[in-house]
CSV table of C-alpha atoms and ligand atoms in Angstrom, one decimal:
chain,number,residue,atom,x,y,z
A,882,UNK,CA,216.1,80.0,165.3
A,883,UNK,CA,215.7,76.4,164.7
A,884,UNK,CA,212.5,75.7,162.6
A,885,UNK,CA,210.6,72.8,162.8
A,886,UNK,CA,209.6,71.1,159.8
A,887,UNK,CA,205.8,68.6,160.2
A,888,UNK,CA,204.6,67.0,157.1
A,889,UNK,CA,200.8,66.6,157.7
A,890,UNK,CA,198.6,63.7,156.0
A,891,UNK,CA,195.3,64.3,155.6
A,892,UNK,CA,194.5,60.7,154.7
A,893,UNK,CA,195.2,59.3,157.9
A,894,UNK,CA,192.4,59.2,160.6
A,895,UNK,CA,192.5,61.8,163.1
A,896,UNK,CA,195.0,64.0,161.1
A,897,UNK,CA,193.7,67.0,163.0
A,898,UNK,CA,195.8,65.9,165.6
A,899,UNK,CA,199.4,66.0,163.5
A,900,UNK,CA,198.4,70.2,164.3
A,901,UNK,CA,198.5,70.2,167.7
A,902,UNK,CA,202.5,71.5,168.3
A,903,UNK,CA,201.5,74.2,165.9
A,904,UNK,CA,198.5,75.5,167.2
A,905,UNK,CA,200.1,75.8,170.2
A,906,UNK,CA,203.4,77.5,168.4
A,907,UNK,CA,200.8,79.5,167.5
A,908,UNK,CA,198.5,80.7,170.4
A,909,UNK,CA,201.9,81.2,172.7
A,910,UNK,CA,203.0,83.5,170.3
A,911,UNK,CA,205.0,81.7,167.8
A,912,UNK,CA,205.7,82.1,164.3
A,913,UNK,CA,203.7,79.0,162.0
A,914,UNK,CA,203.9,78.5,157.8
A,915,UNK,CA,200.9,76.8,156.9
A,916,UNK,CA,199.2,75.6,153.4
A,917,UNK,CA,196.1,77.4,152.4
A,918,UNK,CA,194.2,76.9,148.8
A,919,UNK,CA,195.8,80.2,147.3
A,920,UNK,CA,199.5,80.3,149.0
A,921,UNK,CA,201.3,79.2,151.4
A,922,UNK,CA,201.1,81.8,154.7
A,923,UNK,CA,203.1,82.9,157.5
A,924,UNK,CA,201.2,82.9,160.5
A,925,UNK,CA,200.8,84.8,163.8
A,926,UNK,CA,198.4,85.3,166.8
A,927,UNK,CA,196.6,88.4,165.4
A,928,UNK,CA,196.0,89.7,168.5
A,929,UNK,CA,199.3,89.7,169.9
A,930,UNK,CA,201.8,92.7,168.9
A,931,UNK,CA,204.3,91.3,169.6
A,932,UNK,CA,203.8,87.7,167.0
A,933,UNK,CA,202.4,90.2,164.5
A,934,UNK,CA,205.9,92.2,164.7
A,935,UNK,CA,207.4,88.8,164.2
A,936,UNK,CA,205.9,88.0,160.8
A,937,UNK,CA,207.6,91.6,159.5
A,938,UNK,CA,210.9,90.4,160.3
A,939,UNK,CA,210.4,87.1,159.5
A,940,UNK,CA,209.9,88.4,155.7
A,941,UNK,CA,212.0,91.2,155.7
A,942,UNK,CA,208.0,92.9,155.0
A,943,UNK,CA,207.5,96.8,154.7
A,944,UNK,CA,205.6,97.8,157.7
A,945,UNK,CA,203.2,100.0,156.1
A,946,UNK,CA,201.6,96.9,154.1
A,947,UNK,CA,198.8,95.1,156.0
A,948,UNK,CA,197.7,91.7,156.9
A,949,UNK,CA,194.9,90.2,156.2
A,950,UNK,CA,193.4,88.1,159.3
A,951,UNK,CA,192.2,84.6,158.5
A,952,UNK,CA,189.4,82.9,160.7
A,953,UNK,CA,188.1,79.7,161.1
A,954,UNK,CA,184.4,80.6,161.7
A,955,UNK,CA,182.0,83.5,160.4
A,956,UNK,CA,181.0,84.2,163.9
A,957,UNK,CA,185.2,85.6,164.4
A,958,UNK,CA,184.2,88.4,161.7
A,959,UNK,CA,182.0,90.4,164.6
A,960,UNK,CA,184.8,90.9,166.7
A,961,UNK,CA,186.9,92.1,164.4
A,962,UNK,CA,184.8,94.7,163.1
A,963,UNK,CA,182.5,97.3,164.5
A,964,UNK,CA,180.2,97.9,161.6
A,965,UNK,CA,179.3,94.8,158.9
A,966,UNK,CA,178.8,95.9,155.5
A,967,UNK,CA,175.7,94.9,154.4
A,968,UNK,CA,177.1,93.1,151.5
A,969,UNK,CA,179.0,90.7,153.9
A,970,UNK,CA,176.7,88.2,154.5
A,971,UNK,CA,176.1,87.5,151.3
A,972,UNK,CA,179.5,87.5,150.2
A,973,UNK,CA,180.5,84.9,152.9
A,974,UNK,CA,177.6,82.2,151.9
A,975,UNK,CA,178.9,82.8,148.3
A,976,UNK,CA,182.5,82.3,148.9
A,977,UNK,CA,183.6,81.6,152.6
A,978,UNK,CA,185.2,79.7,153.1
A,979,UNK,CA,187.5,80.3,149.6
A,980,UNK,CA,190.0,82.3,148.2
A,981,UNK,CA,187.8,86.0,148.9
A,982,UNK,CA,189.2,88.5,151.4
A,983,UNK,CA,187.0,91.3,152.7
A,984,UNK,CA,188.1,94.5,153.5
A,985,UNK,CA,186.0,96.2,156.6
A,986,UNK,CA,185.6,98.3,159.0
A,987,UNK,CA,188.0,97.6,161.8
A,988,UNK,CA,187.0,97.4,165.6
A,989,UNK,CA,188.5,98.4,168.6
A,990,UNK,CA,190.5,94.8,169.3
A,991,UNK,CA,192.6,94.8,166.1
A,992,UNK,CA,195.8,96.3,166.5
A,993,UNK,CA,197.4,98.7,164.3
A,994,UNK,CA,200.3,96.5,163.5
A,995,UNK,CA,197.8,94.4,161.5
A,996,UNK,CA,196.4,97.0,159.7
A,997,UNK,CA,199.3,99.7,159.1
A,998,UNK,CA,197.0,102.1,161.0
A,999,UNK,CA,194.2,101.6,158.5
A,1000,UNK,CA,190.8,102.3,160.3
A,1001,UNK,CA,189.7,99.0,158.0
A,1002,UNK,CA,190.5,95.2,158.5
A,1003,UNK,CA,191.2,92.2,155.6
A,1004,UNK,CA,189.4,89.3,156.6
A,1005,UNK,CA,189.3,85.6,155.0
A,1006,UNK,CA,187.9,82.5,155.3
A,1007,UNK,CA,190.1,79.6,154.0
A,1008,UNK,CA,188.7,76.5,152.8
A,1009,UNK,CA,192.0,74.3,152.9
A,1010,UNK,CA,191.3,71.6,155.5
A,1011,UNK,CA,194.9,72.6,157.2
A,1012,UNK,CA,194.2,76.4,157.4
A,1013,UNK,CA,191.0,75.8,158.4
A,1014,UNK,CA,191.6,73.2,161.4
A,1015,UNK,CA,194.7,74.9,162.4
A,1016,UNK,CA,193.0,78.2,163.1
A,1017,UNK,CA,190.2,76.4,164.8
A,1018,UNK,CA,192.5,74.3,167.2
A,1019,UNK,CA,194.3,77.7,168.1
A,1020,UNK,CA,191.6,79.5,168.7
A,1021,UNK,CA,193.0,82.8,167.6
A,1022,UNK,CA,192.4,85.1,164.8
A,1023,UNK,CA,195.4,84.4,162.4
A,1024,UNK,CA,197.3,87.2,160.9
A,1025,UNK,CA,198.6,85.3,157.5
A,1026,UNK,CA,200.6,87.4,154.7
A,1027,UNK,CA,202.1,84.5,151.8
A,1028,UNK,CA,205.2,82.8,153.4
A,1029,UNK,CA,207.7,84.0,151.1
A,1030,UNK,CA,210.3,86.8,151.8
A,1031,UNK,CA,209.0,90.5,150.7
A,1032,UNK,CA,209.0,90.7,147.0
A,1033,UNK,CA,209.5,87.1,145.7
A,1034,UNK,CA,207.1,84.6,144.2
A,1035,UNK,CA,204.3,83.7,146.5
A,1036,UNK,CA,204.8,80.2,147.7
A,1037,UNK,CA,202.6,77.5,146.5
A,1038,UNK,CA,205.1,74.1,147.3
A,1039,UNK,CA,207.0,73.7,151.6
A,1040,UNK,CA,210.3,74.1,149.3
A,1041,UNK,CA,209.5,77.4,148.5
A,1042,UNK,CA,208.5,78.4,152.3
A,1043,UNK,CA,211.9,76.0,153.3
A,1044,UNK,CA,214.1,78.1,150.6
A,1045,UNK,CA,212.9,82.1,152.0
A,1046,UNK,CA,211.9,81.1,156.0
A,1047,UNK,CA,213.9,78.4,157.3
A,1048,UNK,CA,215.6,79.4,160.7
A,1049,UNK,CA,213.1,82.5,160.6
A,1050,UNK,CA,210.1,81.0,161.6
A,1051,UNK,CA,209.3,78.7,164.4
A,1052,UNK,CA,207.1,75.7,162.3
A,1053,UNK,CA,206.8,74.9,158.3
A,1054,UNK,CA,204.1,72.7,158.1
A,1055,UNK,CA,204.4,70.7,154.5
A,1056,UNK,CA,200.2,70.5,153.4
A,1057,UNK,CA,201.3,69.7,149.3
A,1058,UNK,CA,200.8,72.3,146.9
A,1059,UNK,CA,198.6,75.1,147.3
A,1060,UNK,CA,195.8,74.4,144.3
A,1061,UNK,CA,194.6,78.0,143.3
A,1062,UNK,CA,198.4,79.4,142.8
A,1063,UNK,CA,197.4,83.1,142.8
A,1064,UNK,CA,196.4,85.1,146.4
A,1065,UNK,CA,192.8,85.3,147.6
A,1066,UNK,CA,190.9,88.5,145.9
A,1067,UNK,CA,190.7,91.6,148.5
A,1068,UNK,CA,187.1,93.3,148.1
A,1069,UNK,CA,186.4,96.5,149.7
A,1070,UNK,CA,183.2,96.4,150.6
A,1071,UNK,CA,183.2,100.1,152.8
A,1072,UNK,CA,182.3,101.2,149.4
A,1073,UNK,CA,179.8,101.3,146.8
A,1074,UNK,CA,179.7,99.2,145.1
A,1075,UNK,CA,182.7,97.1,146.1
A,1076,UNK,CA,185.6,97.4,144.8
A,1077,UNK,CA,188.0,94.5,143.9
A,1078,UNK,CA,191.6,96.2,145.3
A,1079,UNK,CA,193.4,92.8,143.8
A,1080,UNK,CA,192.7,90.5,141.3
A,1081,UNK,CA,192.6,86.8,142.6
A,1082,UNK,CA,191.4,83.3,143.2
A,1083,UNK,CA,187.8,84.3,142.7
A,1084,UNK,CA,187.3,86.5,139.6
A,1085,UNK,CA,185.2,89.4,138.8
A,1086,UNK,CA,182.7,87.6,137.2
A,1087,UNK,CA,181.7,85.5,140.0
A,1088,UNK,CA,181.5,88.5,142.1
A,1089,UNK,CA,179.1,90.4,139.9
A,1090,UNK,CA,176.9,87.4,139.4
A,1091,UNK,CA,176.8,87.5,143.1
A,1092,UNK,CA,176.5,91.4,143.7
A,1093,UNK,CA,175.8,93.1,140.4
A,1094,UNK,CA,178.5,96.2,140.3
A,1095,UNK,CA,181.3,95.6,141.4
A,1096,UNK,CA,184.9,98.1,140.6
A,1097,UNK,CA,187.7,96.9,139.0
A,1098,UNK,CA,190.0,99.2,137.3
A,1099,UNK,CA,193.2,97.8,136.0
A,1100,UNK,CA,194.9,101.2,135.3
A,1101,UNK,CA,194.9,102.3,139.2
A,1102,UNK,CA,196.5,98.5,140.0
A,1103,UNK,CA,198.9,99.5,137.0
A,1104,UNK,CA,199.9,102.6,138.2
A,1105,UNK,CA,202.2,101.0,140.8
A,1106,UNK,CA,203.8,98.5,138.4
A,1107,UNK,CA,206.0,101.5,136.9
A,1108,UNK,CA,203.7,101.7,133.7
A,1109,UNK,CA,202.6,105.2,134.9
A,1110,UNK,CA,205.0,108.0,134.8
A,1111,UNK,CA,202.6,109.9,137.8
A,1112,UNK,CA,202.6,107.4,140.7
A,1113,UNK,CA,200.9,110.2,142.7
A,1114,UNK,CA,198.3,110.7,141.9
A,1115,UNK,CA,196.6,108.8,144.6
A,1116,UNK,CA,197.5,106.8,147.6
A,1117,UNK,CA,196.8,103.3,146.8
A,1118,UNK,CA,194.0,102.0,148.4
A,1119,UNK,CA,195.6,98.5,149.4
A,1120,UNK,CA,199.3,99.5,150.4
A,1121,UNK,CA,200.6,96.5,149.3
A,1122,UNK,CA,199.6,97.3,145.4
A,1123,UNK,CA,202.4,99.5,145.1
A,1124,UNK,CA,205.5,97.3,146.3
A,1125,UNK,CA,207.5,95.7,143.3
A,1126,UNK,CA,206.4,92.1,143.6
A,1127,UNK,CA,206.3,88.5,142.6
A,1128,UNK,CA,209.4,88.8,141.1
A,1129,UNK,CA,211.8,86.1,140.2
A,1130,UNK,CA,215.5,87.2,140.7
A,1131,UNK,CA,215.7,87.4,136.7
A,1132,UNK,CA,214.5,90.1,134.0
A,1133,UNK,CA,210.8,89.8,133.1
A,1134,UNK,CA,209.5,91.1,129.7
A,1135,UNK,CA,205.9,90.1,129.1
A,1136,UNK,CA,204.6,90.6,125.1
A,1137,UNK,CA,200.7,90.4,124.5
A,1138,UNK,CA,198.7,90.1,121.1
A,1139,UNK,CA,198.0,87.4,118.8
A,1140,UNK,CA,199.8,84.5,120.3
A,1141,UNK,CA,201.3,83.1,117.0
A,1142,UNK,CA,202.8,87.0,116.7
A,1143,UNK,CA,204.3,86.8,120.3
A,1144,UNK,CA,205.8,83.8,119.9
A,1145,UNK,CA,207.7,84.8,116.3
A,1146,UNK,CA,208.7,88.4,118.3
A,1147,UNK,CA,209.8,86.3,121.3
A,1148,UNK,CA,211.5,83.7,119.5
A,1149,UNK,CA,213.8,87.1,116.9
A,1150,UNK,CA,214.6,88.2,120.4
A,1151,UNK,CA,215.3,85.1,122.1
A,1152,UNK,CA,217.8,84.6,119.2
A,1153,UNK,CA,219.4,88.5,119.5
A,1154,UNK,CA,219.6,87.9,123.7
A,1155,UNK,CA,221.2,84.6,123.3
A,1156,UNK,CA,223.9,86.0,120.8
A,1157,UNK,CA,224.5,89.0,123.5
A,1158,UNK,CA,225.6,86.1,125.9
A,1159,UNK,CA,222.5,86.5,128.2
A,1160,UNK,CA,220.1,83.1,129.2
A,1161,UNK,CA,216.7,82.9,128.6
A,1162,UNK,CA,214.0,81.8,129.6
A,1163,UNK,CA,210.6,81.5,127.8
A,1164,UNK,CA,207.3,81.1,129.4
A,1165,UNK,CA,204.6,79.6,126.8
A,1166,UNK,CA,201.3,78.2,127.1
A,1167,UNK,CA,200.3,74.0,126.0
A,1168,UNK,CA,198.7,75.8,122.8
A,1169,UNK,CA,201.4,78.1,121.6
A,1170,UNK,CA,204.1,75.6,121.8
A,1171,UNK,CA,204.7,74.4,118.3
A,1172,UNK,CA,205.1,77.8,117.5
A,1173,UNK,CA,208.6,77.8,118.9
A,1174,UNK,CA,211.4,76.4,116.6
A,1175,UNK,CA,213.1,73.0,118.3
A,1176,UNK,CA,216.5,74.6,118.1
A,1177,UNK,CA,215.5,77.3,120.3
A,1178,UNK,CA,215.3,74.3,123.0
A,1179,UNK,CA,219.0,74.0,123.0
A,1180,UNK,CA,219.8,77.5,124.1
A,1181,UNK,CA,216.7,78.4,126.2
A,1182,UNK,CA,214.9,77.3,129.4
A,1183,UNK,CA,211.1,76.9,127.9
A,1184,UNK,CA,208.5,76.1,130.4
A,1185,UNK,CA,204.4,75.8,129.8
A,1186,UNK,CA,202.2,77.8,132.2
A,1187,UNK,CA,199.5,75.6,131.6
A,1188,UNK,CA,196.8,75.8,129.2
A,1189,UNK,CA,195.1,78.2,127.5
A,1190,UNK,CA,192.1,76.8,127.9
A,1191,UNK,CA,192.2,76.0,131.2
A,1192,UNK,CA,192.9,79.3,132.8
A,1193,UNK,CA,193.2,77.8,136.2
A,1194,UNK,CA,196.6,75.6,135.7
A,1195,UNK,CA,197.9,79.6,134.7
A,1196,UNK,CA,197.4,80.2,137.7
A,1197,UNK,CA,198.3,77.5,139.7
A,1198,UNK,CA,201.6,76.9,138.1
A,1199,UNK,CA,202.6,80.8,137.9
A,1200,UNK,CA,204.7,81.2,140.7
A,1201,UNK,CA,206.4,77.6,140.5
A,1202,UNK,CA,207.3,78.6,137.1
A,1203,UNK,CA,209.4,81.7,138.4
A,1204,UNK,CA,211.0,80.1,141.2
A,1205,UNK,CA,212.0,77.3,138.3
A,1206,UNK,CA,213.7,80.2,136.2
A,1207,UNK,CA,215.6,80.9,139.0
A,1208,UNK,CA,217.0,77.5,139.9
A,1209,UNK,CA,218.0,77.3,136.1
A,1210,UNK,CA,220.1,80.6,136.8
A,1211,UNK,CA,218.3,82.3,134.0
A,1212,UNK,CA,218.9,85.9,133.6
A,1213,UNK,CA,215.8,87.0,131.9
A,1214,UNK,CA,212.1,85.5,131.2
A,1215,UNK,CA,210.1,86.6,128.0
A,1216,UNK,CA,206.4,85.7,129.0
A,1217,UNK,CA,203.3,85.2,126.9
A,1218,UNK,CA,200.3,87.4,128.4
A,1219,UNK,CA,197.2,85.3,129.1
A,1220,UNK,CA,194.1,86.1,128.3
A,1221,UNK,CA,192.4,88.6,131.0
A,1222,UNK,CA,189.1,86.8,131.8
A,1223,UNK,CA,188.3,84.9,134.2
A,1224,UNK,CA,191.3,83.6,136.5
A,1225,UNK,CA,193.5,85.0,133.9
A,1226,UNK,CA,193.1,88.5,135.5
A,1227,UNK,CA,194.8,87.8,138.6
A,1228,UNK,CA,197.6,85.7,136.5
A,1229,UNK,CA,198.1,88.8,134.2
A,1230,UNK,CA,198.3,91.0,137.5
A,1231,UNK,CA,200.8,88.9,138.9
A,1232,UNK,CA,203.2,89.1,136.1
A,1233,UNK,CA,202.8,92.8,135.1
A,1234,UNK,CA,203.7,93.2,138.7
A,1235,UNK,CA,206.6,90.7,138.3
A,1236,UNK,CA,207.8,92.4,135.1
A,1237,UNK,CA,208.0,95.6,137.2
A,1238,UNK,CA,205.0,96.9,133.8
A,1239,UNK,CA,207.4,96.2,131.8
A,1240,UNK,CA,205.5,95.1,128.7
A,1241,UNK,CA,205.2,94.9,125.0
A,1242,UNK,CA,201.9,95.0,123.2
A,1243,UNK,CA,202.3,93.9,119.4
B,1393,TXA,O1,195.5,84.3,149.5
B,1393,TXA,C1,196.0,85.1,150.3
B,1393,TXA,O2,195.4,86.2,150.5
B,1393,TXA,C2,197.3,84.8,151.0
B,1393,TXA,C3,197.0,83.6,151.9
B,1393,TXA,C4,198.2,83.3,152.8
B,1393,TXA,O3,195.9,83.7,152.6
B,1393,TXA,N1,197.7,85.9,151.8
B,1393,TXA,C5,198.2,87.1,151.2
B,1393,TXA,O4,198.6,88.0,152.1
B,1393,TXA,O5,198.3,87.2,150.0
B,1393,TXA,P1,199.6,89.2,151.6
B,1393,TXA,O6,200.0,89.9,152.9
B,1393,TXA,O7,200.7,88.7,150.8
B,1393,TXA,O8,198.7,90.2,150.8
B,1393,TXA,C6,197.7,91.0,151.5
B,1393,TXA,C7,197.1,92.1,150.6
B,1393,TXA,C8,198.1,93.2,150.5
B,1393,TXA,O9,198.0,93.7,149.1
B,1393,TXA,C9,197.6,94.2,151.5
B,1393,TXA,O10,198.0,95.5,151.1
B,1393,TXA,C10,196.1,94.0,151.4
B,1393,TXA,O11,195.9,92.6,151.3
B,1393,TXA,N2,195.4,94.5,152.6
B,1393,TXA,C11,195.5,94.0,153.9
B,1393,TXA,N3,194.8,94.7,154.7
B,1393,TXA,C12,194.2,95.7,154.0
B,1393,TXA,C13,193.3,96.7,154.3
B,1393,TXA,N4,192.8,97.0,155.6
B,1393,TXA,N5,192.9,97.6,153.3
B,1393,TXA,C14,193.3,97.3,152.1
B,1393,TXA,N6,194.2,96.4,151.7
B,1393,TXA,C15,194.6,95.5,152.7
B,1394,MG,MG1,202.2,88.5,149.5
């Protein structure tokens, strides 16, 4: 399939109008990766089987894993469910449009394709200026999973979107980097009180300050990373929880604790991995640099998530940091655990997922 390739400028007056090819692409059925504020996504006329089946192959994507539908206008939400939570419409002043995806009912019009026969629909809002016009100018519902193939990093730059889709998808639209770096956060909101089924782009804290209780409970996310020896026990309650994800092509070890003692344990093993003849790579922080020794520099790839301090360049660089460990051919990443408030939830999330649970706590 020969994919088309539009860089879009929003600078220019009437930019709007650089969509047009792909809103149609996408309204006739085609296949369309688009920027949003989270991820890049992979885009389809969620209304037509047939484009929805497309965005499975396309990704090489498990079909028992949902999509979440992304609209341009909160007035789309009522036909796409039969019942609205009551919770809903204060949850969409708060943070539609934004990186917040509601789980809900499902009505009669969504087909099971989007929802892997789940009698409940995802729904979100996007707030990137792409996202949002393109939906509008194709004036379908958009079924959107990120545009990278099943089980790599989420794509937050086109060259990641170029690298797993080209010749799979009818239109890459290049939008620049997608800010937030992490996926939206999917809220069930059938229940009470909600329940956050993944960590994302907006954080638990926000969502209590908006609603009070809300669920989160890290150990049923964790017990599809590996870390639990009874995966059983429960269906997950958002299929795609329990797929091995995120994950560079190399080895991921993550160590948490005090960050000067993670960096000494990381650097003794650095040493002992790079003797065995394998390449590392080391993922720090801007504050826990200068605990690493300069030689270590000549034999390992060491990149900065971000800083410490500013939780949100974590998460924004976190999957552009994988993909780099894979250009540099490393065979295995030793990562420094951020802190879990905040953003640093979702990022933690990400890379327990990435490291398959495989972690070390000091
Ligand atoms: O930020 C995002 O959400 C990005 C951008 C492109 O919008 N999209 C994204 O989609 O991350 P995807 O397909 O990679 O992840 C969708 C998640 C999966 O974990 C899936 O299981 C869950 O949402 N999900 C979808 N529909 C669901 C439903 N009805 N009930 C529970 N979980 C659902
Ligand atoms: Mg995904």
């Amino acid at each position: 399939m020969k994919t088309e390739i539009i860089k879009v400028d929003t600078a220019v007056q009437d930019w709007d109008k650089q969509l047009d090819y792909a809103a149609q692409v996408l309204s006739s059925g085609g296949l369309v990766a688009f920027p949003t504020e989270t991820v890049y996504g992979l885009g389809a006329n969620a209304l037509d089987q047939t484009a929805v089946e497309g965005i499975y192959r396309a990704k090489g994507r498990p079909s028992d894993n949902p999509l979440i539908v992304h609209i341009a206008n909160t007035d789309s939400v009522k036909e796409l469910t039969d019942s609205i939570p009551f919770v809903t419409t204060v949850l969409m002043e708060a943070f539609w449009p934004g990186p917040l995806t509601l789980v809900m009912p499902k009505s009669e019009k969504v087909p099971d394709i989007i929802t892997a026969g789940l009698d409940t629909v995802a729904i979100r809002m996007p707030s990137h200026p792409i996202a949002a016009a393109l939906i509008k100018k194709s004036g379908v519902p958009v079924a959107a999973p990120s545009a990278n193939s099943s089980g790599r990093p989420s794509p937050t730059l086109v060259k990641h979107v170029i690298e797993d889709l080209k010749g799979k998808v009818d239109v890459i639209i290049d939008g620049g980097i997608s800010n937030v770096g992490v996926e939206s956060t999917v809220l069930d909101i059938t229940v009470t009180p909600p329940m956050i089924l993944r960590p994302g782009g907006v954080t638990l804290e926000q969502l209590r300050s908006v609603l009070g209780a809300v669920c989160w409970d890290p150990e049923s996310v964790d017990m599809y990373t590996g870390t639990s020896s009874d995966a059983s026990l429960a269906p997950p309650r958002s299929p795609g929880m329990k797929y091995k994800h995120y994950s560079p092509n190399a080895a991921l070890l993550l160590l948490q604790g005090d960050p000067e003692r993670v960096a000494a344990e990381i650097s003794k093993r650095a040493e002992l991995y790079h003797r065995e003849g394998t390449s590392i790579g080391i993922l720090n922080t801007d504050e826990t640099a200068s605990f690493y020794e300069p030689s270590l520099h000549t034999y390992c790839k060491i990149i900065s998530l971000g800083s410490r301090e500013n939780p949100e360049t974590l998460a924004s660089n976190l999957f552009r940091c994988l993909r780099d460990f894979d250009e540099k051919a490393v065979e295995m990443i030793m990562a420094e655990a951020p802190d879990e408030n905040g953003i640093g939830q979702a990022v933690m999330n990400r890379l327990l997922k990435a490291a398959g649970g495989n972690i070390i706590k000091l």
